[in-house]
mmCIF file of C-alpha atoms (C1' of nucleotides) in Angstrom:
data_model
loop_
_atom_site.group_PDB
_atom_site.id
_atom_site.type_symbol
_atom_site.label_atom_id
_atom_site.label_comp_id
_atom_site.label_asym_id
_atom_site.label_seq_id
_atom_site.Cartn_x
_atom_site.Cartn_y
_atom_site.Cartn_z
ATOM 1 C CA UNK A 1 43.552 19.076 10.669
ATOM 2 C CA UNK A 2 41.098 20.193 7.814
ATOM 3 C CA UNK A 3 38.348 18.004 7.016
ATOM 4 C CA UNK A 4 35.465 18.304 5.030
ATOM 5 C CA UNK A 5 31.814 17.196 4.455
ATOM 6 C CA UNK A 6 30.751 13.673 2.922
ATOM 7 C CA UNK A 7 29.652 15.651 -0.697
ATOM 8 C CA UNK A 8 33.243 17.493 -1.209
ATOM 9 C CA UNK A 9 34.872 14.772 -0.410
ATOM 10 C CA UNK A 10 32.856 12.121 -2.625
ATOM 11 C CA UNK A 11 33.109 14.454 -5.494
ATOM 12 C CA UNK A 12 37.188 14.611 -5.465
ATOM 13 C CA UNK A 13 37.143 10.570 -5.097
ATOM 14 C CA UNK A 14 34.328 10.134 -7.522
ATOM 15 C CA UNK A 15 32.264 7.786 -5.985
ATOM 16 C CA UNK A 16 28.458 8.744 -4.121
ATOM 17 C CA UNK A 17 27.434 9.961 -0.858
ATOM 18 C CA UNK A 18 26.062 6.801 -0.570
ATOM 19 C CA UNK A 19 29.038 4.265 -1.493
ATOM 20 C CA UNK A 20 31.000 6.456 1.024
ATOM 21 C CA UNK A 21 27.996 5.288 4.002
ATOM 22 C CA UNK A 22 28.099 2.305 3.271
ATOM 23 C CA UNK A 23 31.720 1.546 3.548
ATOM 24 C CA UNK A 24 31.504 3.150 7.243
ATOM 25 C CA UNK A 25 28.267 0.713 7.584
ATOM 26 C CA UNK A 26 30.386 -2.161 6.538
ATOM 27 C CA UNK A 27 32.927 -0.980 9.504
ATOM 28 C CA UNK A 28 36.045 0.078 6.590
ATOM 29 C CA UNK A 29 36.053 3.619 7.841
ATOM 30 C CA UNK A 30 34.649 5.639 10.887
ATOM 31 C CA UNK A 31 34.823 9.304 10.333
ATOM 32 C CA UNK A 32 34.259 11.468 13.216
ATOM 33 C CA UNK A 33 30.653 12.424 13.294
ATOM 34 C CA UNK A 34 29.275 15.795 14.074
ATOM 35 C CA UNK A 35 27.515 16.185 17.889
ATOM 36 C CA UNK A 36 24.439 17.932 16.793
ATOM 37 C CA UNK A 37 23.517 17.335 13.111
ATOM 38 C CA UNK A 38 25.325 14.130 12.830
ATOM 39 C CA UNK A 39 27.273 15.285 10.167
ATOM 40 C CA UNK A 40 30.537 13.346 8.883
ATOM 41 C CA UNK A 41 33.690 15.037 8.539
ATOM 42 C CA UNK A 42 36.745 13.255 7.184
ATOM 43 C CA UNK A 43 40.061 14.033 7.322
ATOM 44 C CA UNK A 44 43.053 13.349 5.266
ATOM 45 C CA UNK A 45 43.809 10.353 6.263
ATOM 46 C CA UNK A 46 40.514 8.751 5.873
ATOM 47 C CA UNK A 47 40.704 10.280 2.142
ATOM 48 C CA UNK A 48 43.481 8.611 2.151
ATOM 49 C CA UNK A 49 41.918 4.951 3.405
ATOM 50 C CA UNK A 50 39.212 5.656 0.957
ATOM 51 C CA UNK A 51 40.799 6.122 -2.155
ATOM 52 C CA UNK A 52 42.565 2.904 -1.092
ATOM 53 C CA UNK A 53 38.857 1.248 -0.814
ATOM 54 C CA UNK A 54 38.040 2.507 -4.237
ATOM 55 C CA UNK A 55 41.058 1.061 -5.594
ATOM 56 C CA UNK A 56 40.481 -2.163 -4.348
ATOM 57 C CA UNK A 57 36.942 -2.275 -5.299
ATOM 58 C CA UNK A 58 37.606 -1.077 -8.903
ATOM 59 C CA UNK A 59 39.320 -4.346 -9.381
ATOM 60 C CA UNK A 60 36.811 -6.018 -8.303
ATOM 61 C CA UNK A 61 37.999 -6.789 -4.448
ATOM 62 C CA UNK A 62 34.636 -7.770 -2.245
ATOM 63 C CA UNK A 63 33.909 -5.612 1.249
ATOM 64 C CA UNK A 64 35.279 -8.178 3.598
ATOM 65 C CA UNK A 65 38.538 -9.054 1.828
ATOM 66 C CA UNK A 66 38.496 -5.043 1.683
ATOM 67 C CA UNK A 67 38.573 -5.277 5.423
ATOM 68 C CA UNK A 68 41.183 -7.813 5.729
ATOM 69 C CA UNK A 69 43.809 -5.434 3.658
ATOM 70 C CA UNK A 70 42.832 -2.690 5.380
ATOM 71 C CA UNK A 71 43.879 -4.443 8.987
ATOM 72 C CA UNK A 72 46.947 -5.471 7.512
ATOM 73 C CA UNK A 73 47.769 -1.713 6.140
ATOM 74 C CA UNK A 74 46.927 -0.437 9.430
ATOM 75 C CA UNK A 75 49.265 -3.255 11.097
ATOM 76 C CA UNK A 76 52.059 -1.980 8.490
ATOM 77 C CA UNK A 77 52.364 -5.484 7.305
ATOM 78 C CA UNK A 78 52.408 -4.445 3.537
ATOM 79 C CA UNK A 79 53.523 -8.361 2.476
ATOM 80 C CA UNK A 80 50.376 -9.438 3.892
ATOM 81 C CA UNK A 81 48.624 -6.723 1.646
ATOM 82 C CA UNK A 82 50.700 -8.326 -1.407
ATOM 83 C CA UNK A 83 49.115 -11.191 -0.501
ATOM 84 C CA UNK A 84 45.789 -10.137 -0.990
ATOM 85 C CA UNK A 85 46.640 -8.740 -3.421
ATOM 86 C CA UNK A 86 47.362 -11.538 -5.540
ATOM 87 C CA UNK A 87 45.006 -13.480 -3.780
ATOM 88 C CA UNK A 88 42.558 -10.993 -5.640
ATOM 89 C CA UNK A 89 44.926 -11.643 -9.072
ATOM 90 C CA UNK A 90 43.833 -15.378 -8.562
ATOM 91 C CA UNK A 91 40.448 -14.895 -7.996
ATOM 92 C CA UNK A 92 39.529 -13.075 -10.891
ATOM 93 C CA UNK A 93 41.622 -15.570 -13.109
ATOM 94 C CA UNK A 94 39.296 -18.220 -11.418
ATOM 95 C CA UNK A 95 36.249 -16.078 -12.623
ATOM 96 C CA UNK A 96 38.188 -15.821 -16.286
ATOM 97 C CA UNK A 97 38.220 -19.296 -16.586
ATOM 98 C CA UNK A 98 34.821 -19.520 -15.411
ATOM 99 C CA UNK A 99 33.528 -17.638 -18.044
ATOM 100 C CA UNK A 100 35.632 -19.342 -20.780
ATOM 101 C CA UNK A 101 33.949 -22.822 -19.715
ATOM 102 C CA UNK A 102 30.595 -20.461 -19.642
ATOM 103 C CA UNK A 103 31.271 -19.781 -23.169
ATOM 104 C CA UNK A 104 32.334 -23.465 -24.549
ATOM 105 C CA UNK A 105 29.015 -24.734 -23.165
ATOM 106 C CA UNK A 106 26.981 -21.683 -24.910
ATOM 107 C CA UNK A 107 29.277 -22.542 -27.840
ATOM 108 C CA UNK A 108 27.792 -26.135 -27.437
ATOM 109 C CA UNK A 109 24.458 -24.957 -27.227
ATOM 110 C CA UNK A 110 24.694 -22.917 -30.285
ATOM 111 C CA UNK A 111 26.383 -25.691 -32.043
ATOM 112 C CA UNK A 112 23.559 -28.239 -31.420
ATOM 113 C CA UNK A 113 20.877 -25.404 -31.925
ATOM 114 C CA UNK A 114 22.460 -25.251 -36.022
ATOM 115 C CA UNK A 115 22.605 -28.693 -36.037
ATOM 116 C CA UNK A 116 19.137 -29.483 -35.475
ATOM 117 C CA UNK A 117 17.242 -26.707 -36.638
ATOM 118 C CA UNK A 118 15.789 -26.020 -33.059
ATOM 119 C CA UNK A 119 16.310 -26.308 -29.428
ATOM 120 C CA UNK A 120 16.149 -29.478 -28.357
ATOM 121 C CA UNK A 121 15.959 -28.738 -24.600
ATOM 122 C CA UNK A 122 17.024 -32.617 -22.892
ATOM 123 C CA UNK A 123 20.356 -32.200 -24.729
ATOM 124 C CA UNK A 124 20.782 -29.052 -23.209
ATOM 125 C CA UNK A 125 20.266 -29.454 -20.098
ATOM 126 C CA UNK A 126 22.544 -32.406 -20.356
ATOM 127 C CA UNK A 127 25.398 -30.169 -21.824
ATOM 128 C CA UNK A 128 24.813 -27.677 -19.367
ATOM 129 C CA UNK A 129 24.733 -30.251 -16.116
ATOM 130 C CA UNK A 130 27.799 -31.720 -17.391
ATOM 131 C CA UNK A 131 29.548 -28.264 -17.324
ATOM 132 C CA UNK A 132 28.247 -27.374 -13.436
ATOM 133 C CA UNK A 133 29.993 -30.149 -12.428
ATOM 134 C CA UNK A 134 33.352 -29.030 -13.633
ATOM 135 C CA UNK A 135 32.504 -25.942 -11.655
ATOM 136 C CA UNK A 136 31.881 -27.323 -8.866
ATOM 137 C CA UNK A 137 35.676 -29.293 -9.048
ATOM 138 C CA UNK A 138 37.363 -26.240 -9.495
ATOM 139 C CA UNK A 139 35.657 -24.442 -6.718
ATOM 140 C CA UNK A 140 36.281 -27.447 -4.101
ATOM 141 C CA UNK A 141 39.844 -26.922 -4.408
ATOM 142 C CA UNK A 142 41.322 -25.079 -1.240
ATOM 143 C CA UNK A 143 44.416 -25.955 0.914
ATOM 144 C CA UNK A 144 43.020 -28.903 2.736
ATOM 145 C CA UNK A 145 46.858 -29.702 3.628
ATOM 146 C CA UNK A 146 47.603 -27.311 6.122
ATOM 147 C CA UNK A 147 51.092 -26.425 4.114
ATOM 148 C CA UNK A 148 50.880 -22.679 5.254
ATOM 149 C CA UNK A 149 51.720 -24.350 8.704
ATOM 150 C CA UNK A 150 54.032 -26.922 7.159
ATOM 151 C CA UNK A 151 56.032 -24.513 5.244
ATOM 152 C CA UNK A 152 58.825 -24.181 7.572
ATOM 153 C CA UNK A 153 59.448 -27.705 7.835
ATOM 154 C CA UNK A 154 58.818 -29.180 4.706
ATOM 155 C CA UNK A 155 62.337 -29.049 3.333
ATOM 156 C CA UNK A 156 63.637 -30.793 6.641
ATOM 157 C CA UNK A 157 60.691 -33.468 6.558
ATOM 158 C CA UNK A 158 61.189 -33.886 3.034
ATOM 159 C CA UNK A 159 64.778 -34.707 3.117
ATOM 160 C CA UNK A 160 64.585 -36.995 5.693
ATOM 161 C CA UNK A 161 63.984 -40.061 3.525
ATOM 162 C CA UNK A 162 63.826 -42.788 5.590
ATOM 163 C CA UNK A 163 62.077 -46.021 4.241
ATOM 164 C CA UNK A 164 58.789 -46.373 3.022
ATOM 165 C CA UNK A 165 58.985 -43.014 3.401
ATOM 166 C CA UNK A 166 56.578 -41.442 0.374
ATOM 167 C CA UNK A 167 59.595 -38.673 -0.279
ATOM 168 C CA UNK A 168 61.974 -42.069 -1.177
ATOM 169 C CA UNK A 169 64.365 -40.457 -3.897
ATOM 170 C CA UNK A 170 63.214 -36.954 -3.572
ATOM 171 C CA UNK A 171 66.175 -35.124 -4.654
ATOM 172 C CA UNK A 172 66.880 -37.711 -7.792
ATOM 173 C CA UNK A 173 63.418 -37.306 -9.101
ATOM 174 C CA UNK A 174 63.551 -33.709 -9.246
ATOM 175 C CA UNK A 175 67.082 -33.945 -10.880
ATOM 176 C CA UNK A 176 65.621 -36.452 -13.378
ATOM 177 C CA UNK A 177 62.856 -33.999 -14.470
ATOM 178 C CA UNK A 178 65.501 -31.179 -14.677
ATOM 179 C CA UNK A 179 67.127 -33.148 -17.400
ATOM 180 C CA UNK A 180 64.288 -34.840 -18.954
ATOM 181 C CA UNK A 181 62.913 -31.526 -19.934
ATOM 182 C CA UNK A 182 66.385 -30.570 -20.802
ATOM 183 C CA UNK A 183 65.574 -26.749 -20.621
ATOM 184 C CA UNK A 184 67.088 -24.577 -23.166
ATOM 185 C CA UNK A 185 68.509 -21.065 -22.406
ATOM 186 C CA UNK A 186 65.826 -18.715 -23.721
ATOM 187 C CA UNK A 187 63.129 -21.040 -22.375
ATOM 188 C CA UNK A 188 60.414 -19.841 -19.768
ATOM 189 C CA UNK A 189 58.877 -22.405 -17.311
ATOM 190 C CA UNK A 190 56.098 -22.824 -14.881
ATOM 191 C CA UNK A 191 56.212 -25.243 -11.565
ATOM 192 C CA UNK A 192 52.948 -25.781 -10.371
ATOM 193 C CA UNK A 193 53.103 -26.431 -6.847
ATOM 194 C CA UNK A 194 56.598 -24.930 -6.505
ATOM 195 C CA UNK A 195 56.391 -25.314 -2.768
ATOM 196 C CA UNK A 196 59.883 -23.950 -1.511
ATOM 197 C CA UNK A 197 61.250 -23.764 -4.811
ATOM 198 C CA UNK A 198 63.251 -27.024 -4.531
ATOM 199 C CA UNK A 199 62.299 -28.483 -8.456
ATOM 200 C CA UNK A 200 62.629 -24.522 -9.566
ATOM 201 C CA UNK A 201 65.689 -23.923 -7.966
ATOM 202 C CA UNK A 202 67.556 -26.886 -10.662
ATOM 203 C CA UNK A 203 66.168 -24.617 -13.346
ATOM 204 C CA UNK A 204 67.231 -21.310 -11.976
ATOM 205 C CA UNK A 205 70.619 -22.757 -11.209
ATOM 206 C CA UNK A 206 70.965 -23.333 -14.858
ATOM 207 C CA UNK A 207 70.073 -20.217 -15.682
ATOM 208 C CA UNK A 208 66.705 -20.607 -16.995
ATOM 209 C CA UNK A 209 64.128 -18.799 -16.058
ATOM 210 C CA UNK A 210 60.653 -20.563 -14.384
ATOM 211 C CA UNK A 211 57.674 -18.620 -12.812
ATOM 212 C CA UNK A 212 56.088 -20.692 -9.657
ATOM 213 C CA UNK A 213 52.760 -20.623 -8.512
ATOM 214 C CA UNK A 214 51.059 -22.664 -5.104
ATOM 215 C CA UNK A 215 48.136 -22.432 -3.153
ATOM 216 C CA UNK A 216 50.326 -21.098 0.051
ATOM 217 C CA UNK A 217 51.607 -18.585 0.766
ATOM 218 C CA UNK A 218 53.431 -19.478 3.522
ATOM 219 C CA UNK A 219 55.441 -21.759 0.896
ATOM 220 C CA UNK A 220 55.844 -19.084 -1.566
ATOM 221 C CA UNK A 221 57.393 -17.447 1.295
ATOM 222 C CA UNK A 222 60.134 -19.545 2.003
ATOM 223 C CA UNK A 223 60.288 -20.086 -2.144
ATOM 224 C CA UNK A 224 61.330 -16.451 -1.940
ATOM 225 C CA UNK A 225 63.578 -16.534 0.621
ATOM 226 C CA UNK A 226 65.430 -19.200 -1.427
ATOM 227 C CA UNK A 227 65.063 -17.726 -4.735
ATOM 228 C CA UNK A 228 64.755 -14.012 -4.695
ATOM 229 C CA UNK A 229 65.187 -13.724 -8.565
ATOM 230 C CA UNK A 230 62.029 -16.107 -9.067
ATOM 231 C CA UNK A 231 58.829 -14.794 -9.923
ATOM 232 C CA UNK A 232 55.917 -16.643 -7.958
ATOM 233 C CA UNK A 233 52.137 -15.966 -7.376
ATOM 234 C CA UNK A 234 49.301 -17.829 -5.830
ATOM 235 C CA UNK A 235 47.538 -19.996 -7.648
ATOM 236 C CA UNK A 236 46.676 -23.892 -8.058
ATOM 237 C CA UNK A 237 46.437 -26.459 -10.833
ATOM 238 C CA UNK A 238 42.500 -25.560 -11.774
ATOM 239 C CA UNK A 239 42.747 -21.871 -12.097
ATOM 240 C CA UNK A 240 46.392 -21.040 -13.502
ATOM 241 C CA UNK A 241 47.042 -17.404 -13.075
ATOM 242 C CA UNK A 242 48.562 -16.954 -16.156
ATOM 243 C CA UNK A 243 47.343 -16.312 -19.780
ATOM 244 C CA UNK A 244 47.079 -18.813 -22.331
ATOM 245 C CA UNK A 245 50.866 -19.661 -24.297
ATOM 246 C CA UNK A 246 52.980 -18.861 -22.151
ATOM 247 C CA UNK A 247 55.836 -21.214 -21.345
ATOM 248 C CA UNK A 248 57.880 -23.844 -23.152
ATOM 249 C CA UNK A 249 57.410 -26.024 -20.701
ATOM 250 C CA UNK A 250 55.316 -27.015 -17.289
ATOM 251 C CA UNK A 251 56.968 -28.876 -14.439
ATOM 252 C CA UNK A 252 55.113 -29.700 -11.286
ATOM 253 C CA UNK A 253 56.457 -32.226 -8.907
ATOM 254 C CA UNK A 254 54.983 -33.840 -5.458
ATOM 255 C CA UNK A 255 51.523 -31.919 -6.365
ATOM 256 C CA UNK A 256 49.139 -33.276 -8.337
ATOM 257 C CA UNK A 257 48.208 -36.377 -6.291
ATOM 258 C CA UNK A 258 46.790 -33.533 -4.223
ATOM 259 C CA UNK A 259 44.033 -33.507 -6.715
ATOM 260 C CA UNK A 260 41.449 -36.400 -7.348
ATOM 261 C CA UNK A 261 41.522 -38.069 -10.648
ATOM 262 C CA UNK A 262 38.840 -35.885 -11.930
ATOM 263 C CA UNK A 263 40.662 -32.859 -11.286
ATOM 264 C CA UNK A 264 43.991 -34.294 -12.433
ATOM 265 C CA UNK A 265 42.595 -33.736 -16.044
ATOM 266 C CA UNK A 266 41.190 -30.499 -15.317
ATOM 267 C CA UNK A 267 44.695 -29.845 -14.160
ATOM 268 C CA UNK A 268 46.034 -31.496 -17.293
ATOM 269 C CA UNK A 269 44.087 -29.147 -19.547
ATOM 270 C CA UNK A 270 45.084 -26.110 -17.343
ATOM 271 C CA UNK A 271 48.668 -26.834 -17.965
ATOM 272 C CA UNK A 272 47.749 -27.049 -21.578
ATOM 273 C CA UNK A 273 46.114 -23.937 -21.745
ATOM 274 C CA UNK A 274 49.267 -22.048 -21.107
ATOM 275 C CA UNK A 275 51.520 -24.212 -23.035
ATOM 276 C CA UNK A 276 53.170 -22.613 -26.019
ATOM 277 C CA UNK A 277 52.211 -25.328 -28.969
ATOM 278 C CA UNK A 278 54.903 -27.929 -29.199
ATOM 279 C CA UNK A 279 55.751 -27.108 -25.467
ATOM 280 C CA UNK A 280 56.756 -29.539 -22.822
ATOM 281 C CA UNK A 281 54.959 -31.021 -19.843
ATOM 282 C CA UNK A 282 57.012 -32.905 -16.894
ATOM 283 C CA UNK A 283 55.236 -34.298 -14.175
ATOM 284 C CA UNK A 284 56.980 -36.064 -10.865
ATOM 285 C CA UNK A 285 54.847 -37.043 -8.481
ATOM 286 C CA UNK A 286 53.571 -40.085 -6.477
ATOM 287 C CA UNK A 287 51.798 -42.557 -8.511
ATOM 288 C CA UNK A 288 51.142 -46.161 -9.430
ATOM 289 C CA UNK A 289 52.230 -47.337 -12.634
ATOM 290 C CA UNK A 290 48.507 -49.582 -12.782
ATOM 291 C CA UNK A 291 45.971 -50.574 -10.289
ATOM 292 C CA UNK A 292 47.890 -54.275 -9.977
ATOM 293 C CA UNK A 293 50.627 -52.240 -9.015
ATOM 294 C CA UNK A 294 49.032 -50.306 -6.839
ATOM 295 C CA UNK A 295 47.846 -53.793 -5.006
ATOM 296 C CA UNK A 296 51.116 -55.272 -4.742
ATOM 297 C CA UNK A 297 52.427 -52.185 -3.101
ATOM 298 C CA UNK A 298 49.828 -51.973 -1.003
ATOM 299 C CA UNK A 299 50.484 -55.765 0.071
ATOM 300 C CA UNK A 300 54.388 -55.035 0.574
ATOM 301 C CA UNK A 301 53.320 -52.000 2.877
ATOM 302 C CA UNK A 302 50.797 -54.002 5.236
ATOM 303 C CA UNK A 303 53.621 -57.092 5.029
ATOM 304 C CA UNK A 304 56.089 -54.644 6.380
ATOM 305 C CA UNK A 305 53.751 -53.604 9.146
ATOM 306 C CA UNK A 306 53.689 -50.099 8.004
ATOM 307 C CA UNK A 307 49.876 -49.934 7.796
ATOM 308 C CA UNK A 308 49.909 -46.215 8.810
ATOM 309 C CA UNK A 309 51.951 -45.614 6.250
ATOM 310 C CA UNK A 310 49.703 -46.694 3.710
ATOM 311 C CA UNK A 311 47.209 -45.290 5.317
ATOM 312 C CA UNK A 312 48.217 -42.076 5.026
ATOM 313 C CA UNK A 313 49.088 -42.985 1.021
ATOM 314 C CA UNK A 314 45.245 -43.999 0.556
ATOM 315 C CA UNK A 315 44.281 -39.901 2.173
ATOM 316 C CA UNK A 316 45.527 -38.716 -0.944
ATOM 317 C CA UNK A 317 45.041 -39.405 -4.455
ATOM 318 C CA UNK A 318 48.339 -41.342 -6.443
ATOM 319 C CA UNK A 319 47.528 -41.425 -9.947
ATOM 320 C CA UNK A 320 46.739 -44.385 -12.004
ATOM 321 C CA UNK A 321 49.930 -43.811 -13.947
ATOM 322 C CA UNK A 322 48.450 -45.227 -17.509
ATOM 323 C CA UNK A 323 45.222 -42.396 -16.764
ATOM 324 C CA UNK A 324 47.720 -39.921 -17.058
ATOM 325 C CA UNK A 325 49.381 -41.382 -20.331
ATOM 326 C CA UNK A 326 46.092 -41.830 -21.785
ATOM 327 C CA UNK A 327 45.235 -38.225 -21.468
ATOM 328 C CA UNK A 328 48.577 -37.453 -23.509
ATOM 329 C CA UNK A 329 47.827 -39.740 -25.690
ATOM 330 C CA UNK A 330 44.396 -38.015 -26.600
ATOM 331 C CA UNK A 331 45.535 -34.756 -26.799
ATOM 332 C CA UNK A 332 48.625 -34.863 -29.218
ATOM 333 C CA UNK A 333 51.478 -35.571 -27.022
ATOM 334 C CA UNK A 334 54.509 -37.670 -27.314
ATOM 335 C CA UNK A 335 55.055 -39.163 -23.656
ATOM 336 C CA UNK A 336 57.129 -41.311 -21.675
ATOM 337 C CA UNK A 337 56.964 -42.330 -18.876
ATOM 338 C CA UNK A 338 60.010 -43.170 -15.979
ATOM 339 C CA UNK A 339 59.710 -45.332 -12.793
ATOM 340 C CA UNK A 340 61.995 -43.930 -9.921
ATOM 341 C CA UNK A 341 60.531 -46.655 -7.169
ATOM 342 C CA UNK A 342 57.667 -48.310 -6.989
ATOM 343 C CA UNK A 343 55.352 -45.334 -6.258
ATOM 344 C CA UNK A 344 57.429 -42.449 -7.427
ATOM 345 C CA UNK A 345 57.134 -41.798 -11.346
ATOM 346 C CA UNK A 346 57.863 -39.210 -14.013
ATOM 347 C CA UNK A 347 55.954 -38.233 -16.604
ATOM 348 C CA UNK A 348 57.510 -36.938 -19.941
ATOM 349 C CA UNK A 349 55.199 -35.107 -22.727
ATOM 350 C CA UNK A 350 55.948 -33.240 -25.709
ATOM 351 C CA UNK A 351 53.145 -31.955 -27.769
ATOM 352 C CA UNK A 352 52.936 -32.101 -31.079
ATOM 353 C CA UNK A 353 53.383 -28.441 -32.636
ATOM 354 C CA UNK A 354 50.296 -28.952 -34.927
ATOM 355 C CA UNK A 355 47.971 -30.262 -32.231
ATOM 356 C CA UNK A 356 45.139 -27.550 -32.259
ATOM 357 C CA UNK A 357 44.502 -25.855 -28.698
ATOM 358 C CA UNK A 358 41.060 -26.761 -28.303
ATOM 359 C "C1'" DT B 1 21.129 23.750 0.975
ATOM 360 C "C1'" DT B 2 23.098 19.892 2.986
ATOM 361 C "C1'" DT B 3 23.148 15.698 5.302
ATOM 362 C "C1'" DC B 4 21.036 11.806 7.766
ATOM 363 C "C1'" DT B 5 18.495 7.423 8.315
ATOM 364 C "C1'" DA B 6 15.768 3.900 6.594
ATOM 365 C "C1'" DA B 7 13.377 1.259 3.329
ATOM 366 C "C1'" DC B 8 13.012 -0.537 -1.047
ATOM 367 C "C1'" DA B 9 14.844 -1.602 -5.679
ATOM 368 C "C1'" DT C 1 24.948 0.221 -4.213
ATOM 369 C "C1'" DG C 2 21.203 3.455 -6.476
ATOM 370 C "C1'" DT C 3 16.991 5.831 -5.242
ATOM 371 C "C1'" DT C 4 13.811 8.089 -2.720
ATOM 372 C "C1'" DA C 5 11.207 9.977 1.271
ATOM 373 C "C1'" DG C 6 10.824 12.613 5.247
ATOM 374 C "C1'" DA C 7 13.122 15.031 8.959
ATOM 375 C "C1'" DA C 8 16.669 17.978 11.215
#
DNA sequence: TTTCTAACA
DNA sequence: TGTTAGAA
């Protein structure tokens, strides 16, 4: 086998000497190494690996995620590299976002800067505070569920339904969004949370087309096993991998009381942000439709001795239904709202075409 | 001339 | 990662 020296070689990949030495330091190649002088030689192969390191790093992959795709390449698992792949894809639309919440806050700054005639430095600071802390919601997401272990299950689990169980009416609340957004041929759709595909699947079957996005992959797995015609990637509710306008309408269903109420309008706003204008927005999920409610549930639960039921209810976050409606309110949408049982609702939303998309 | 390591930027 | 120094 031919090889050649660390110069020849870094000048046909176009990257330095140096780049090249410290990939081998960071343990993504070993190239055979000279007895006497030390030298490197590399061989096709590892021109090969290295062009694949390049490409990674050109869009932006770090070293040790490097790493992992390069373990899975060698294992000849190439879905696992797809994974990282998009795992990558959702990263950078994380740092997108970022930057687009970077800019509203300079945009804030520059506004008040106008305003007054000078920098008035407490206001700032205030403006700029206020903004960190949205940062730090998004970044706390992460898959605190264990679903990539669940995966396999969850259909079974799901359909299950016994009382008090939280999936009580599973199949007619997904049914009911299906035809409360009332999907037109034509239409694109996004399901946040698509999990195996089940509230996707009743558009598909109608023949409309909806993209599906979830923080596992292990769920997107079986989602594609089920739906081979659907597109999914990974993704969550704060950092939608997908540009702004893009669907008619946004279903998500059994999700969102993953997310605290802080991050539910975060998530709102997301779902907004790639909205077409006048698009729709259907949300199932577990919620209460008022704190009184919420009691009086509560109280049936613990009368029923199903403590650990509710229990498990109070680790997550159901909505304050009328939160939810309030945020629609604000923000230009028509919305109703429909009670399944007493802790299963759907949420309706149609936004006005000439609400601006601030 | 070329490459190497190591230290510093 | 770029740069640079000193050595093989």
């Amino acid at each position: 086998m031919r090889s050649v020296q660390i110069k020849e070689i870094a000048n046909k990949l176009q990257v330095s000497t140096r780049a090249i030495r410290w990939y081998e330091q960071k343990g993504l190649i070993k190239p055979h190494k000279e007895e006497g002088n030390g030298y490197r030689y590399f061989t096709e192969s590892e021109a090969w690996r290295l062009q694949t390191i390049i490409s990674l790093r050109e869009i932006g992959m770090p070293i040790p995620e490097i790493q992992k795709v390069l373990a899975e390449i060698d294992a000849g698992d190439d879905q696992d590299v797809l994974y990282y792949l998009e795992l990558q894809r959702s990263a950078m639309f994380s740092q997108w976002i970022e930057l687009q919440s970077m800019i509203k806050t300079l945009d804030g700054m520059i506004g008040m800067a106008k305003e007054k005639k000078e920098l008035v430095w407490e206001d700032i600071h205030q403006l700029v505070d206020s903004a960190k802390g949205f940062r730090e919601l998004r970044k706390n997401w992460s898959d605190r569920w264990g679903f990539d272990r669940q995966a396999a299950q969850y259909d079974e689990a799901v359909l299950r339904e016994p009382e008090f169980n939280p999936h009580q009416n599973y199949n007619e609340a997904l049914d009911l969004t299906c035809q409360l957004v009332d999907a037109q041929t034509g239409e694109r759709g996004l399901d946040i949370g698509t999990g195996t595909g089940n509230l996707a699947g009743r558009f598909l079957a109608k023949g409309i087309e909806v993209a599906g996005i979830d923080q596992s992959r292990e769920m997107l797995r079986q989602c594609m096993a089920k739906h081979p015609q659907m597109e999914t990637k990974l993704g969550n509710f704060l950092a939608i991998p997908y540009l702004d306008e893009q669907f008619d309408f946004v279903i998500t269903s059994y999700a969102l009381h993953h997310l605290t109420d802080e991050q539910k309008l975060l998530a709102l706003e997301e779902m907004q942000r790639v909205l077409k204008p006048g698009g729709r927005i259907c949300i199932a999920d577990l919620m209460f439709e008022s704190n009184e409610k919420r009691e009086a549930v509560r109280e049936r639960f613990l009368a029923a001795g199903r403590a650990d039921v509710w229990a498990a209810i109070e680790d997550e976050y159901y909505a304050d239904r009328s939160l939810l409606l309030a945020w629609f309110a604000e923000n230009g949408y028509r919305a109703e709202a429909k009670q399944v049982n007493d802790y299963l609702h759907i949420l309706y939303a149609q936004r006005e075409p000439e609400s601006n998309n601030a």
